[in-house]
DNA sequence: ACCTGAACACCGTTCAAGT
DNA sequence: ACCTGAACACCGTTCAAGT
């Protein structure tokens, strides 16, 4: 008769055992609450009630940790993406999904910039590219068009990330905009004729609407290719 | 009779005296040769044959140093910009000037992302915006259009910076592209139908041409606004 | 196999002490 | 007024030692 051991099988660990998943989840929580500068291996180890070296057993280094955290967010975005009727709407939906995710997790924007050809970016790139055929874009132009869309999205993503870095979790978004508008308005009109002219538009300014306006501009240019 | 001191007037210092200008110049040299990670106050102090604390007498902190270095590069780009005949060409010239500067100084791309509303960025933003009137863009749409152009430029800038961070001063750009193309080609065609389709285009790939193709796409969209 | 936590080799920044 | 360089408070990462 074989003796049954009461040891826990390898696939079924203690609730509080360390794993890459738990580490990534904790990292995302720290990134969301304390920003990019708040994520240190010491802070992460403290939250997981372990030593900083233990994390290195599951994760190679900080780059891999940030990449895994970004993958986690992007995967969720792509999964929740409802099928859209037309290709034009699909592109807007993808772009908006990324934009909203970065609004909630600004550090994702910085990470996307840092590793633009990582898996999570390739998923977005591919789903953008898939729509271009349906839009009637010639084969030869599809690559450039998809790259343009992705570059624009990454540009806005990076700016949102740096805004968050600068102003933290500042709830007074309107106040920041008003301050910028006032600063622009008082610039030398000889040196900055355009900025002084559009300064007032900074006040009643909708980030999301402006982002979509840019997407529409590129889409209009793409449709002109036919 | 007043005694003439032989002390050097304040405006005319010793050749090797420290100054913000000399510090910024040295910082740019280090950034160009060793990349962003090479610029430390210790390395900078060593190159200037002084103590690290001395730098802080002329520069508040590392952020100010990076901003000043970026201003220096951007100012040169904007100054060398020849007047272009039409507004369409002017936008392309500005964009190309920024693109080329970032090609030589990839760290500028990262810094532009970090501080998008700094003086040097405002100059670019303004000179882009000035062309839109001549393009016949309605007043209400000019702000969005200029922002879209800048966001796209910043997006490409950030990607170039991260490429440089990854591959350093790697002269084998073609080899890197070939490697990426090979990687894309062997991806699962079910999961990445678009990426696998365009993989071969990564091989004979011209960064500058692709960047300008994106600018032209946005310009075509802008011209459709009339 | 996995975890601990001290130790190492760095950072940016400060500051008492010099000239 | 400007410079020096040791010191401080951090980092990411490693690794001998534990379980």
XYZ file of C-alpha atoms (C1' of nucleotides) in Angstrom:
490
model
C 0.000 0.000 0.000
C 1.421 3.339 -1.038
C 1.672 6.072 1.526
C -0.213 9.183 0.537
C 1.861 12.237 1.182
C -0.011 15.318 2.280
C 2.363 17.558 0.394
C 0.667 19.999 -1.937
C 1.036 19.132 -5.628
C 3.273 21.436 -7.592
C 0.430 22.873 -9.613
C -1.550 23.782 -6.486
C 0.532 26.033 -4.314
C -0.154 27.867 -1.113
C -2.468 30.813 -1.561
C 0.265 33.272 -0.713
C 3.031 31.588 -2.684
C 4.932 33.842 -5.024
C 4.307 33.584 -8.747
C 4.919 35.743 -11.773
C 1.213 36.472 -11.946
C 1.008 37.708 -8.363
C 4.167 39.759 -8.850
C 2.806 41.396 -12.012
C -0.533 42.128 -10.331
C 1.210 43.769 -7.384
C 3.431 45.743 -9.759
C 0.368 47.059 -11.605
C -1.211 48.126 -8.323
C 1.916 50.021 -7.335
C 2.279 51.597 -10.776
C -1.346 52.752 -10.717
C -1.205 54.168 -7.225
C 2.338 55.536 -7.007
C 3.415 55.979 -10.611
C 6.482 54.723 -12.390
C 8.885 56.117 -9.817
C 7.034 54.241 -7.077
C 7.762 50.824 -8.531
C 10.973 49.602 -6.920
C 11.955 46.069 -6.091
C 12.075 47.046 -2.437
C 8.521 48.434 -2.496
C 7.332 45.415 -4.461
C 9.011 43.011 -2.045
C 7.486 44.816 0.933
C 3.979 44.594 -0.563
C 4.475 40.893 -1.267
C 5.987 40.373 2.193
C 9.163 38.833 0.855
C 12.755 39.689 0.041
C 13.669 41.631 -3.068
C 15.782 38.739 -4.281
C 12.784 36.403 -4.298
C 11.234 38.413 -7.135
C 14.261 37.665 -9.301
C 13.466 33.982 -9.090
C 10.284 34.605 -11.109
C 11.213 37.665 -13.178
C 14.511 38.294 -14.955
C 14.687 42.041 -14.338
C 12.712 45.265 -14.192
C 12.323 45.497 -17.971
C 10.629 42.109 -18.090
C 8.409 43.110 -15.194
C 7.268 46.294 -16.967
C 6.752 44.426 -20.226
C 4.637 41.788 -18.472
C 2.572 44.470 -16.732
C 1.959 46.203 -20.061
C 1.005 42.930 -21.746
C -1.517 42.330 -18.988
C -3.249 45.674 -19.581
C -3.128 45.502 -23.389
C -4.424 41.926 -23.439
C -7.436 43.043 -21.416
C -8.056 45.952 -23.782
C -7.893 43.756 -26.870
C -10.126 41.096 -25.287
C -12.850 43.554 -24.283
C -12.878 45.101 -27.723
C -16.332 44.619 -29.209
C -16.521 43.758 -32.864
C -17.280 46.937 -34.756
C -19.440 47.120 -37.882
C -17.102 48.869 -40.330
C -13.334 49.053 -40.615
C -13.367 52.803 -39.991
C -15.222 52.282 -36.715
C -12.953 49.376 -35.841
C -9.848 51.555 -36.115
C -11.474 54.208 -33.929
C -12.492 51.560 -31.392
C -8.998 50.103 -31.162
C -7.416 53.529 -30.847
C -9.933 54.616 -28.241
C -9.432 51.412 -26.275
C -5.700 52.048 -26.097
C -6.282 55.696 -25.251
C -8.657 54.884 -22.394
C -6.328 52.243 -20.996
C -3.488 54.742 -20.932
C -5.742 57.270 -19.280
C -6.259 54.853 -16.402
C -2.686 53.463 -16.454
C -0.435 56.284 -17.707
C 2.724 54.236 -17.189
C 1.569 51.946 -20.023
C 2.151 54.830 -22.422
C 5.779 55.140 -21.424
C 6.300 51.399 -21.636
C 4.735 51.206 -25.098
C 7.267 53.760 -26.256
C 10.088 51.867 -24.615
C 9.312 48.569 -26.344
C 7.235 49.382 -29.433
C 7.717 46.007 -31.107
C 6.846 43.913 -28.086
C 4.021 41.360 -28.305
C 1.363 43.681 -26.948
C 2.269 46.367 -29.503
C 2.286 43.831 -32.331
C -1.274 42.853 -31.419
C -2.433 46.442 -31.731
C -0.439 46.926 -34.914
C -1.917 43.828 -36.470
C -5.508 44.657 -35.592
C -5.020 48.133 -37.060
C -3.494 46.696 -40.216
C -6.307 44.191 -40.682
C -8.801 47.015 -41.157
C -6.861 48.675 -43.944
C -7.646 46.040 -46.545
C -11.357 46.582 -45.924
C -10.803 50.320 -46.258
C -9.592 49.750 -49.792
C -5.987 50.734 -49.100
C -3.623 49.415 -51.811
C -1.347 46.600 -50.619
C 1.820 48.660 -51.074
C 0.476 51.481 -48.873
C -0.930 49.359 -46.049
C 2.348 49.060 -44.150
C 3.001 52.798 -44.134
C -0.605 53.544 -43.186
C -0.633 51.117 -40.255
C 2.732 52.449 -39.069
C 1.427 56.016 -39.218
C -1.585 55.118 -37.103
C 0.561 53.312 -34.546
C 3.141 56.110 -34.385
C 0.398 58.644 -33.760
C -1.138 56.497 -31.026
C 2.285 56.001 -29.439
C 2.938 59.745 -29.590
C -0.245 60.570 -27.719
C 0.424 57.697 -25.338
C 3.841 59.082 -24.474
C 2.475 62.550 -23.884
C -0.201 61.249 -21.539
C 2.438 59.325 -19.635
C 4.617 62.403 -19.234
C 1.612 64.478 -18.191
C 0.911 61.975 -15.472
C 4.561 61.976 -14.424
C 4.433 65.745 -14.127
C 1.090 66.263 -12.413
C 0.686 62.968 -10.636
C -2.873 61.979 -9.814
C -3.856 65.650 -9.974
C -7.678 65.687 -10.104
C -7.700 69.341 -11.184
C -7.227 68.648 -14.885
C -9.233 71.747 -15.804
C -6.969 73.890 -13.636
C -3.857 72.577 -15.364
C -5.382 73.324 -18.770
C -6.392 76.833 -17.702
C -2.862 77.457 -16.453
C -1.375 76.276 -19.761
C -3.860 78.406 -21.699
C -2.928 81.469 -19.634
C 0.766 80.787 -20.162
C 0.310 80.466 -23.926
C -1.799 83.614 -24.125
C 0.896 85.765 -22.563
C 3.676 84.575 -24.875
C 5.201 86.975 -27.397
C 2.783 87.048 -30.342
C 5.647 87.872 -32.702
C 7.538 84.740 -31.737
C 4.539 82.457 -31.211
C 1.746 83.758 -33.458
C -0.013 80.402 -33.675
C 0.250 79.385 -30.028
C -1.077 82.734 -28.814
C -3.940 82.477 -31.308
C -5.095 79.025 -30.206
C -4.384 79.547 -26.495
C -8.062 79.995 -25.633
C -8.878 76.628 -27.227
C -6.792 74.988 -24.540
C -9.460 75.935 -21.974
C -12.464 74.035 -23.294
C -10.284 71.180 -24.399
C -11.328 67.545 -24.624
C -8.363 65.167 -24.695
C -10.355 62.270 -26.085
C -12.053 64.344 -28.779
C -8.724 65.784 -29.876
C -7.165 62.332 -29.995
C -10.012 61.044 -32.172
C -9.764 64.122 -34.390
C -6.198 63.099 -35.128
C -7.253 59.527 -35.906
C -9.938 60.868 -38.244
C -7.380 63.072 -39.978
C -5.143 60.096 -40.680
C -8.124 57.985 -41.746
C -9.218 60.733 -44.143
C -5.725 60.772 -45.601
C -5.766 56.991 -45.896
C -9.127 57.029 -47.659
C -7.770 59.602 -50.089
C -5.286 56.924 -51.226
C -8.003 55.023 -53.081
C 43.639 108.405 -8.296
C 41.770 105.143 -8.408
C 43.748 101.949 -8.368
C 43.047 99.688 -11.341
C 42.618 96.126 -10.280
C 43.882 93.499 -12.656
C 41.032 91.195 -11.829
C 39.208 89.805 -14.853
C 35.832 91.453 -15.492
C 32.878 89.279 -14.678
C 31.831 88.978 -18.299
C 35.243 87.751 -19.418
C 36.193 84.668 -17.508
C 39.035 82.230 -17.758
C 38.900 80.041 -20.854
C 38.313 76.929 -18.815
C 35.888 78.448 -16.333
C 32.664 76.547 -15.857
C 29.490 77.921 -17.398
C 26.068 76.591 -18.263
C 27.021 76.693 -21.945
C 30.141 74.593 -21.471
C 28.247 72.156 -19.273
C 25.471 71.751 -21.838
C 27.997 71.263 -24.647
C 29.799 68.575 -22.692
C 26.474 66.928 -21.850
C 25.543 66.793 -25.538
C 28.890 65.209 -26.385
C 28.391 62.525 -23.755
C 24.785 61.911 -24.812
C 25.815 61.534 -28.450
C 28.717 59.215 -27.747
C 27.471 57.161 -24.801
C 23.693 57.512 -24.922
C 21.264 58.555 -22.255
C 22.549 56.085 -19.712
C 26.076 57.465 -20.131
C 25.162 60.936 -18.921
C 25.807 60.995 -15.191
C 26.944 63.914 -13.075
C 30.080 61.969 -12.233
C 30.957 61.393 -15.899
C 30.139 64.996 -16.704
C 32.268 66.278 -13.837
C 35.174 64.075 -14.916
C 35.013 65.385 -18.489
C 34.915 68.976 -17.218
C 37.699 68.202 -14.715
C 35.699 69.393 -11.749
C 33.581 68.086 -8.892
C 30.035 66.921 -9.435
C 28.776 69.550 -7.018
C 30.212 72.360 -9.158
C 27.719 71.543 -11.911
C 24.864 72.222 -9.535
C 26.026 75.821 -9.183
C 25.122 76.394 -12.854
C 22.312 73.899 -13.407
C 19.444 73.125 -11.041
C 19.230 69.395 -11.733
C 19.381 66.714 -14.393
C 15.983 67.604 -15.852
C 17.112 71.168 -16.494
C 20.314 69.877 -18.035
C 18.447 67.600 -20.452
C 15.981 70.343 -21.310
C 18.821 72.775 -22.049
C 20.592 70.194 -24.213
C 17.379 69.583 -26.169
C 16.798 73.327 -26.606
C 20.298 73.636 -28.010
C 19.667 71.009 -30.685
C 16.166 72.160 -31.580
C 17.249 75.806 -31.811
C 19.895 74.817 -34.336
C 17.362 72.829 -36.359
C 14.897 75.713 -36.457
C 17.608 78.227 -37.354
C 18.973 76.198 -40.244
C 15.497 75.668 -41.640
C 15.372 77.225 -45.086
C 12.228 79.053 -46.025
C 10.110 76.720 -48.119
C 7.935 77.815 -51.030
C 4.545 76.410 -50.060
C 2.987 75.538 -46.693
C 2.835 71.869 -47.585
C 6.571 71.802 -48.253
C 7.201 73.860 -45.112
C 5.463 71.262 -42.935
C 7.500 68.503 -44.560
C 10.708 70.502 -44.069
C 10.031 71.125 -40.380
C 9.114 67.490 -39.794
C 12.143 66.272 -41.692
C 14.434 68.648 -39.802
C 13.231 67.250 -36.489
C 13.477 63.698 -37.802
C 17.064 64.163 -38.982
C 18.091 65.801 -35.719
C 16.711 62.866 -33.773
C 18.489 60.489 -36.100
C 21.804 62.076 -35.085
C 20.827 62.691 -31.449
C 18.369 59.942 -30.517
C 18.200 61.074 -26.886
C 16.421 64.234 -28.098
C 13.449 62.058 -29.014
C 13.098 60.781 -25.487
C 13.468 64.251 -24.022
C 10.828 65.700 -26.374
C 8.419 63.096 -25.068
C 9.343 63.880 -21.500
C 8.660 67.606 -21.775
C 6.351 68.109 -24.769
C 5.319 71.644 -23.854
C 8.791 72.962 -23.240
C 10.063 75.989 -25.199
C 11.741 73.976 -27.931
C 8.568 71.974 -28.544
C 6.450 75.107 -28.592
C 8.660 76.487 -31.346
C 8.055 73.426 -33.492
C 4.361 73.428 -32.657
C 4.045 77.087 -33.600
C 5.881 76.775 -36.891
C 3.673 73.812 -37.806
C 0.542 75.718 -36.869
C 1.543 78.763 -38.921
C 1.390 76.736 -42.121
C -2.175 75.555 -41.561
C -3.791 78.898 -42.282
C -2.069 78.955 -45.665
C -3.296 75.424 -46.269
C -6.854 76.689 -45.955
C -7.612 74.853 -42.730
C -10.637 76.354 -40.935
C -9.751 78.229 -37.738
C -11.626 75.792 -35.519
C -9.717 72.800 -36.917
C -6.208 74.292 -36.849
C -5.506 73.416 -33.228
C -6.459 69.764 -33.652
C -4.523 69.514 -36.914
C -1.322 70.992 -35.466
C -1.613 68.753 -32.405
C -2.042 65.692 -34.626
C 1.105 66.557 -36.585
C 3.092 67.128 -33.400
C 1.828 63.945 -31.759
C 2.817 61.929 -34.798
C 6.284 63.502 -34.872
C 6.696 62.847 -31.142
C 5.598 59.258 -31.627
C 8.225 58.584 -34.261
C 10.768 60.507 -32.194
C 10.137 58.310 -29.192
C 10.452 55.143 -31.235
C 13.767 56.253 -32.708
C 15.024 57.018 -29.219
C 14.043 53.588 -27.962
C 15.602 51.929 -31.003
C 18.852 53.687 -30.201
C 18.585 52.680 -26.552
C 18.152 49.067 -27.628
C 20.747 48.771 -30.377
C 23.172 51.498 -29.352
C 25.354 52.855 -32.120
C 24.795 49.671 -34.094
C 25.906 50.421 -37.666
C 24.194 47.289 -38.988
C 20.768 48.854 -39.368
C 19.967 46.577 -42.319
C 20.779 43.540 -40.232
C 18.407 44.631 -37.491
C 15.626 45.150 -40.034
C 16.269 41.765 -41.623
C 16.103 40.149 -38.203
C 12.800 41.864 -37.420
C 11.427 40.884 -40.835
C 12.420 37.255 -40.241
C 10.816 37.305 -36.802
C 7.566 38.735 -38.171
C 7.476 36.240 -41.037
C 7.568 33.254 -38.710
C 4.762 34.459 -36.460
C 1.460 32.613 -36.409
C -0.475 33.815 -39.470
C -3.765 33.125 -37.697
C -2.913 35.428 -34.838
C -0.969 38.026 -36.817
C -2.346 37.961 -40.382
C -1.300 41.518 -41.145
C 2.185 41.430 -39.611
C 3.080 38.198 -41.412
C 1.772 39.685 -44.670
C 3.876 42.877 -44.490
C 6.955 41.223 -42.955
C 8.882 41.281 -46.224
C 8.373 45.055 -46.503
C 10.473 45.448 -43.367
C 13.523 44.401 -45.386
C 13.718 47.142 -48.007
C 12.532 49.690 -45.510
C 13.387 53.394 -45.538
C 12.791 55.055 -42.165
C 12.768 58.557 -43.584
C 10.438 57.685 -46.450
C 8.025 55.970 -44.092
C 8.085 58.927 -41.732
C 7.281 61.312 -44.597
C 4.543 58.967 -45.850
C 2.854 59.440 -42.471
C 3.227 63.221 -42.677
C 1.702 63.129 -46.157
C -1.199 61.018 -44.886
C -2.003 63.574 -42.193
C -1.567 66.448 -44.654
C -3.949 64.735 -47.088
C -6.470 64.400 -44.279
C -5.986 68.059 -43.364
C -6.489 69.165 -46.946
C -9.694 67.141 -47.076
C -11.044 69.471 -44.371
C -11.484 72.335 -46.826
C 12.960 24.449 -5.800
C 12.309 28.529 -3.792
C 13.098 32.291 -0.444
C 15.941 35.639 2.552
C 18.303 39.804 3.158
C 22.822 41.616 3.379
C 26.095 43.376 0.091
C 27.738 45.511 -4.282
C 28.082 48.921 -7.595
C 25.976 52.307 -8.931
C 22.785 56.766 -9.113
C 21.186 62.196 -8.225
C 21.677 65.534 -4.963
C 23.384 68.107 -0.832
C 26.520 70.619 1.859
C 30.353 71.842 4.916
C 34.604 73.354 3.801
C 37.665 75.570 0.978
C 39.470 79.538 -2.553
C 31.075 83.992 -6.110
C 32.373 79.735 -7.277
C 34.455 75.111 -6.673
C 35.619 70.588 -4.160
C 34.585 66.042 -2.945
C 32.908 63.354 0.778
C 28.425 61.961 2.414
C 23.422 60.806 2.111
C 19.582 58.452 0.579
C 18.388 56.035 -2.631
C 18.446 52.517 -6.874
C 18.693 47.491 -9.606
C 20.869 43.335 -9.142
C 23.574 39.461 -7.120
C 24.499 35.733 -4.174
C 25.788 32.986 -0.122
C 23.019 31.041 3.054
C 18.977 29.133 4.497
C 14.289 26.036 4.143
